[in-house]
Amino acid sequence: MHRAPIGASLATSTIASMILLVYGVMATGAEALFWTIFAFGAILFLMPYIAMHLAFLRLRGRDPGHEGVFRLPGGRWVSYPLSALCIGILGAAIVLFFWVPGEPIDLVFMAQVGGGVVITLTIGEILVYRGERRRAAEVEDASRWRAPAAPTVERVSAD
């Protein structure tokens, strides 16, 4: 047995299937369905990178002297603007998935994709919250039923 996380796999496949079915009902054709799902997936793919850069900025601001792997020559005078640039580029890419320059904003498309992203993130946060609560309860339960430590025996020298 490979001890794969069956619950996580089932939850992911169920949520993905529901999203595909909902988008399939809302789409006006195969091309619209493709671009809607493509934009939805790409936005969800780009968002963690924005969070990663924000976390980098936060951690470097909190503990600037910490030695670690994420060091750039020039210190914060180089790393902060580069992270801000990355956040800006990723944000612009997300905006361009909602809007094509030179064309009017499609509010229906924006609502479908944006609503799907918000719903997916909400479901993910709920599942993480429930998992953390369950894990905390298991740790508390395990510590309550732990056997008491064996008494230590102090050795006295013959001197």
PDB file of C-alpha atoms in Angstrom:
ATOM      1  CA  MET A   1       0.000   0.000   0.000  1.00  0.00           C
ATOM      2  CA  HIS A   2       1.339   3.446  -0.928  1.00  0.00           C
ATOM      3  CA  ARG A   3      -0.474   5.356   1.839  1.00  0.00           C
ATOM      4  CA  ALA A   4      -1.768   7.985  -0.607  1.00  0.00           C
ATOM      5  CA  PRO A   5      -4.145  10.633   0.801  1.00  0.00           C
ATOM      6  CA  ILE A   6      -7.356   9.108  -0.527  1.00  0.00           C
ATOM      7  CA  GLY A   7      -9.611  11.711   1.127  1.00  0.00           C
ATOM      8  CA  ALA A   8      -7.731  14.614  -0.468  1.00  0.00           C
ATOM      9  CA  SER A   9      -7.784  12.935  -3.875  1.00  0.00           C
ATOM     10  CA  LEU A  10     -11.517  12.284  -3.661  1.00  0.00           C
ATOM     11  CA  ALA A  11     -12.245  15.827  -2.471  1.00  0.00           C
ATOM     12  CA  THR A  12     -10.146  17.333  -5.274  1.00  0.00           C
ATOM     13  CA  SER A  13     -11.732  15.203  -7.971  1.00  0.00           C
ATOM     14  CA  THR A  14     -15.241  15.874  -6.644  1.00  0.00           C
ATOM     15  CA  ILE A  15     -14.711  19.642  -6.535  1.00  0.00           C
ATOM     16  CA  ALA A  16     -13.095  19.660  -9.991  1.00  0.00           C
ATOM     17  CA  SER A  17     -15.955  17.607 -11.443  1.00  0.00           C
ATOM     18  CA  MET A  18     -18.553  19.927  -9.922  1.00  0.00           C
ATOM     19  CA  ILE A  19     -16.765  22.990 -11.321  1.00  0.00           C
ATOM     20  CA  LEU A  20     -16.555  21.397 -14.763  1.00  0.00           C
ATOM     21  CA  LEU A  21     -20.255  20.548 -14.720  1.00  0.00           C
ATOM     22  CA  VAL A  22     -21.267  24.027 -13.564  1.00  0.00           C
ATOM     23  CA  TYR A  23     -19.083  25.716 -16.179  1.00  0.00           C
ATOM     24  CA  GLY A  24     -20.365  23.275 -18.810  1.00  0.00           C
ATOM     25  CA  VAL A  25     -23.957  24.331 -18.104  1.00  0.00           C
ATOM     26  CA  MET A  26     -23.062  28.053 -18.172  1.00  0.00           C
ATOM     27  CA  ALA A  27     -20.930  27.934 -21.343  1.00  0.00           C
ATOM     28  CA  THR A  28     -22.459  28.935 -24.680  1.00  0.00           C
ATOM     29  CA  GLY A  29     -20.193  26.591 -26.650  1.00  0.00           C
ATOM     30  CA  ALA A  30     -17.086  24.446 -26.567  1.00  0.00           C
ATOM     31  CA  GLU A  31     -14.743  27.403 -27.181  1.00  0.00           C
ATOM     32  CA  ALA A  32     -16.319  29.452 -24.392  1.00  0.00           C
ATOM     33  CA  LEU A  33     -16.077  26.465 -22.043  1.00  0.00           C
ATOM     34  CA  PHE A  34     -12.385  26.002 -22.918  1.00  0.00           C
ATOM     35  CA  TRP A  35     -11.448  29.662 -22.338  1.00  0.00           C
ATOM     36  CA  THR A  36     -13.468  29.881 -19.143  1.00  0.00           C
ATOM     37  CA  ILE A  37     -11.825  26.813 -17.629  1.00  0.00           C
ATOM     38  CA  PHE A  38      -8.416  27.875 -18.956  1.00  0.00           C
ATOM     39  CA  ALA A  39      -8.705  31.338 -17.374  1.00  0.00           C
ATOM     40  CA  PHE A  40     -10.038  29.842 -14.137  1.00  0.00           C
ATOM     41  CA  GLY A  41      -7.176  27.346 -13.865  1.00  0.00           C
ATOM     42  CA  ALA A  42      -4.509  29.874 -14.830  1.00  0.00           C
ATOM     43  CA  ILE A  43      -5.698  32.385 -12.236  1.00  0.00           C
ATOM     44  CA  LEU A  44      -5.687  29.726  -9.534  1.00  0.00           C
ATOM     45  CA  PHE A  45      -2.210  28.734 -10.695  1.00  0.00           C
ATOM     46  CA  LEU A  46      -0.835  32.308 -10.510  1.00  0.00           C
ATOM     47  CA  MET A  47      -2.346  33.329  -7.154  1.00  0.00           C
ATOM     48  CA  PRO A  48      -0.003  31.243  -4.955  1.00  0.00           C
ATOM     49  CA  TYR A  49       3.000  32.970  -6.520  1.00  0.00           C
ATOM     50  CA  ILE A  50       1.620  36.343  -5.465  1.00  0.00           C
ATOM     51  CA  ALA A  51       1.144  34.942  -1.958  1.00  0.00           C
ATOM     52  CA  MET A  52       4.702  33.581  -2.019  1.00  0.00           C
ATOM     53  CA  HIS A  53       6.170  36.982  -2.884  1.00  0.00           C
ATOM     54  CA  LEU A  54       4.028  38.674  -0.239  1.00  0.00           C
ATOM     55  CA  ALA A  55       5.259  36.117   2.310  1.00  0.00           C
ATOM     56  CA  PHE A  56       8.848  36.773   1.232  1.00  0.00           C
ATOM     57  CA  LEU A  57       8.378  40.518   1.755  1.00  0.00           C
ATOM     58  CA  ARG A  58       6.730  39.951   5.118  1.00  0.00           C
ATOM     59  CA  LEU A  59       9.393  37.547   6.393  1.00  0.00           C
ATOM     60  CA  ARG A  60      12.273  39.704   5.157  1.00  0.00           C
ATOM     61  CA  GLY A  61      10.665  42.713   6.824  1.00  0.00           C
ATOM     62  CA  ARG A  62      10.210  40.865  10.095  1.00  0.00           C
ATOM     63  CA  ASP A  63      13.650  39.264  10.227  1.00  0.00           C
ATOM     64  CA  PRO A  64      15.970  40.947   7.692  1.00  0.00           C
ATOM     65  CA  GLY A  65      19.177  39.430   9.053  1.00  0.00           C
ATOM     66  CA  HIS A  66      18.036  35.806   8.869  1.00  0.00           C
ATOM     67  CA  GLU A  67      20.360  33.694   6.786  1.00  0.00           C
ATOM     68  CA  GLY A  68      18.489  31.585   4.303  1.00  0.00           C
ATOM     69  CA  VAL A  69      18.172  30.492   0.748  1.00  0.00           C
ATOM     70  CA  PHE A  70      16.248  33.527  -0.468  1.00  0.00           C
ATOM     71  CA  ARG A  71      19.126  36.005  -0.538  1.00  0.00           C
ATOM     72  CA  LEU A  72      19.820  38.362  -3.419  1.00  0.00           C
ATOM     73  CA  PRO A  73      22.875  40.531  -3.972  1.00  0.00           C
ATOM     74  CA  GLY A  74      22.019  44.084  -3.012  1.00  0.00           C
ATOM     75  CA  GLY A  75      19.892  43.149  -0.014  1.00  0.00           C
ATOM     76  CA  ARG A  76      16.466  44.629   0.449  1.00  0.00           C
ATOM     77  CA  TRP A  77      17.204  47.450  -2.027  1.00  0.00           C
ATOM     78  CA  VAL A  78      17.123  44.837  -4.788  1.00  0.00           C
ATOM     79  CA  SER A  79      14.890  42.078  -3.417  1.00  0.00           C
ATOM     80  CA  TYR A  80      11.925  44.274  -2.445  1.00  0.00           C
ATOM     81  CA  PRO A  81      11.566  45.979  -5.841  1.00  0.00           C
ATOM     82  CA  LEU A  82      12.029  42.648  -7.640  1.00  0.00           C
ATOM     83  CA  SER A  83       9.304  41.039  -5.536  1.00  0.00           C
ATOM     84  CA  ALA A  84       7.048  44.041  -6.159  1.00  0.00           C
ATOM     85  CA  LEU A  85       7.761  43.719  -9.888  1.00  0.00           C
ATOM     86  CA  CYS A  86       6.839  40.020  -9.810  1.00  0.00           C
ATOM     87  CA  ILE A  87       3.631  40.776  -7.915  1.00  0.00           C
ATOM     88  CA  GLY A  88       2.792  43.458 -10.476  1.00  0.00           C
ATOM     89  CA  ILE A  89       3.428  41.161 -13.450  1.00  0.00           C
ATOM     90  CA  LEU A  90       1.424  38.321 -11.916  1.00  0.00           C
ATOM     91  CA  GLY A  91      -1.412  40.717 -11.060  1.00  0.00           C
ATOM     92  CA  ALA A  92      -1.403  42.084 -14.613  1.00  0.00           C
ATOM     93  CA  ALA A  93      -1.528  38.535 -15.989  1.00  0.00           C
ATOM     94  CA  ILE A  94      -4.555  37.791 -13.819  1.00  0.00           C
ATOM     95  CA  VAL A  95      -6.260  41.000 -14.990  1.00  0.00           C
ATOM     96  CA  LEU A  96      -5.556  40.043 -18.622  1.00  0.00           C
ATOM     97  CA  PHE A  97      -7.346  36.734 -18.086  1.00  0.00           C
ATOM     98  CA  PHE A  98     -10.451  38.758 -17.224  1.00  0.00           C
ATOM     99  CA  TRP A  99     -10.104  41.469 -19.848  1.00  0.00           C
ATOM    100  CA  VAL A 100      -8.633  41.606 -23.359  1.00  0.00           C
ATOM    101  CA  PRO A 101      -7.247  45.102 -24.111  1.00  0.00           C
ATOM    102  CA  GLY A 102      -9.201  46.891 -26.807  1.00  0.00           C
ATOM    103  CA  GLU A 103     -12.387  44.954 -26.119  1.00  0.00           C
ATOM    104  CA  PRO A 104     -15.208  45.793 -23.726  1.00  0.00           C
ATOM    105  CA  ILE A 105     -15.201  44.082 -20.350  1.00  0.00           C
ATOM    106  CA  ASP A 106     -17.366  40.957 -20.401  1.00  0.00           C
ATOM    107  CA  LEU A 107     -19.066  41.120 -17.014  1.00  0.00           C
ATOM    108  CA  VAL A 108     -20.660  37.675 -17.426  1.00  0.00           C
ATOM    109  CA  PHE A 109     -17.269  36.066 -18.089  1.00  0.00           C
ATOM    110  CA  MET A 110     -15.752  38.030 -15.221  1.00  0.00           C
ATOM    111  CA  ALA A 111     -18.528  36.908 -12.878  1.00  0.00           C
ATOM    112  CA  GLN A 112     -18.211  33.272 -13.948  1.00  0.00           C
ATOM    113  CA  VAL A 113     -14.445  33.056 -13.620  1.00  0.00           C
ATOM    114  CA  GLY A 114     -14.168  35.370 -10.594  1.00  0.00           C
ATOM    115  CA  GLY A 115     -17.040  33.620  -8.848  1.00  0.00           C
ATOM    116  CA  GLY A 116     -15.461  30.242  -9.515  1.00  0.00           C
ATOM    117  CA  VAL A 117     -12.128  31.419  -8.117  1.00  0.00           C
ATOM    118  CA  VAL A 118     -13.769  32.853  -4.997  1.00  0.00           C
ATOM    119  CA  ILE A 119     -15.874  29.726  -4.438  1.00  0.00           C
ATOM    120  CA  THR A 120     -12.858  27.443  -4.926  1.00  0.00           C
ATOM    121  CA  LEU A 121     -10.698  29.468  -2.547  1.00  0.00           C
ATOM    122  CA  THR A 122     -13.513  29.527   0.016  1.00  0.00           C
ATOM    123  CA  ILE A 123     -13.959  25.754  -0.167  1.00  0.00           C
ATOM    124  CA  GLY A 124     -10.193  25.307   0.167  1.00  0.00           C
ATOM    125  CA  GLU A 125     -10.002  27.557   3.219  1.00  0.00           C
ATOM    126  CA  ILE A 126     -12.943  25.769   4.855  1.00  0.00           C
ATOM    127  CA  LEU A 127     -11.280  22.392   4.284  1.00  0.00           C
ATOM    128  CA  VAL A 128      -7.958  23.646   5.669  1.00  0.00           C
ATOM    129  CA  TYR A 129      -9.706  25.115   8.726  1.00  0.00           C
ATOM    130  CA  ARG A 130     -11.588  21.877   9.386  1.00  0.00           C
ATOM    131  CA  GLY A 131      -8.401  19.835   8.936  1.00  0.00           C
ATOM    132  CA  GLU A 132      -6.476  22.042  11.366  1.00  0.00           C
ATOM    133  CA  ARG A 133      -9.254  21.784  13.946  1.00  0.00           C
ATOM    134  CA  ARG A 134      -9.384  18.013  13.556  1.00  0.00           C
ATOM    135  CA  ARG A 135      -5.598  17.712  13.866  1.00  0.00           C
ATOM    136  CA  ALA A 136      -5.552  19.945  16.974  1.00  0.00           C
ATOM    137  CA  ALA A 137      -8.290  17.809  18.540  1.00  0.00           C
ATOM    138  CA  GLU A 138      -6.340  14.628  17.762  1.00  0.00           C
ATOM    139  CA  VAL A 139      -3.153  16.046  19.293  1.00  0.00           C
ATOM    140  CA  GLU A 140      -5.046  17.181  22.391  1.00  0.00           C
ATOM    141  CA  ASP A 141      -6.731  13.798  22.685  1.00  0.00           C
ATOM    142  CA  ALA A 142      -3.427  11.959  22.272  1.00  0.00           C
ATOM    143  CA  SER A 143      -1.707  14.085  24.905  1.00  0.00           C
ATOM    144  CA  ARG A 144      -4.563  13.511  27.337  1.00  0.00           C
ATOM    145  CA  TRP A 145      -4.285   9.732  27.030  1.00  0.00           C
ATOM    146  CA  ARG A 146      -0.490   9.557  26.972  1.00  0.00           C
ATOM    147  CA  ALA A 147       0.977   7.263  29.590  1.00  0.00           C
ATOM    148  CA  PRO A 148       2.761   9.074  32.392  1.00  0.00           C
ATOM    149  CA  ALA A 149       6.501   9.232  32.084  1.00  0.00           C
ATOM    150  CA  ALA A 150       8.446   6.551  33.887  1.00  0.00           C
ATOM    151  CA  PRO A 151       9.975   7.748  37.135  1.00  0.00           C
ATOM    152  CA  THR A 152      13.652   8.502  36.918  1.00  0.00           C
ATOM    153  CA  VAL A 153      16.057   6.883  39.293  1.00  0.00           C
ATOM    154  CA  GLU A 154      18.794   9.063  40.661  1.00  0.00           C
ATOM    155  CA  ARG A 155      22.056   7.276  41.186  1.00  0.00           C
ATOM    156  CA  VAL A 156      24.011   8.170  44.265  1.00  0.00           C
ATOM    157  CA  SER A 157      27.747   7.690  44.237  1.00  0.00           C
ATOM    158  CA  ALA A 158      29.425   5.719  47.018  1.00  0.00           C
ATOM    159  CA  ASP A 159      31.841   8.537  47.897  1.00  0.00           C
TER     160      ASP A 159
END
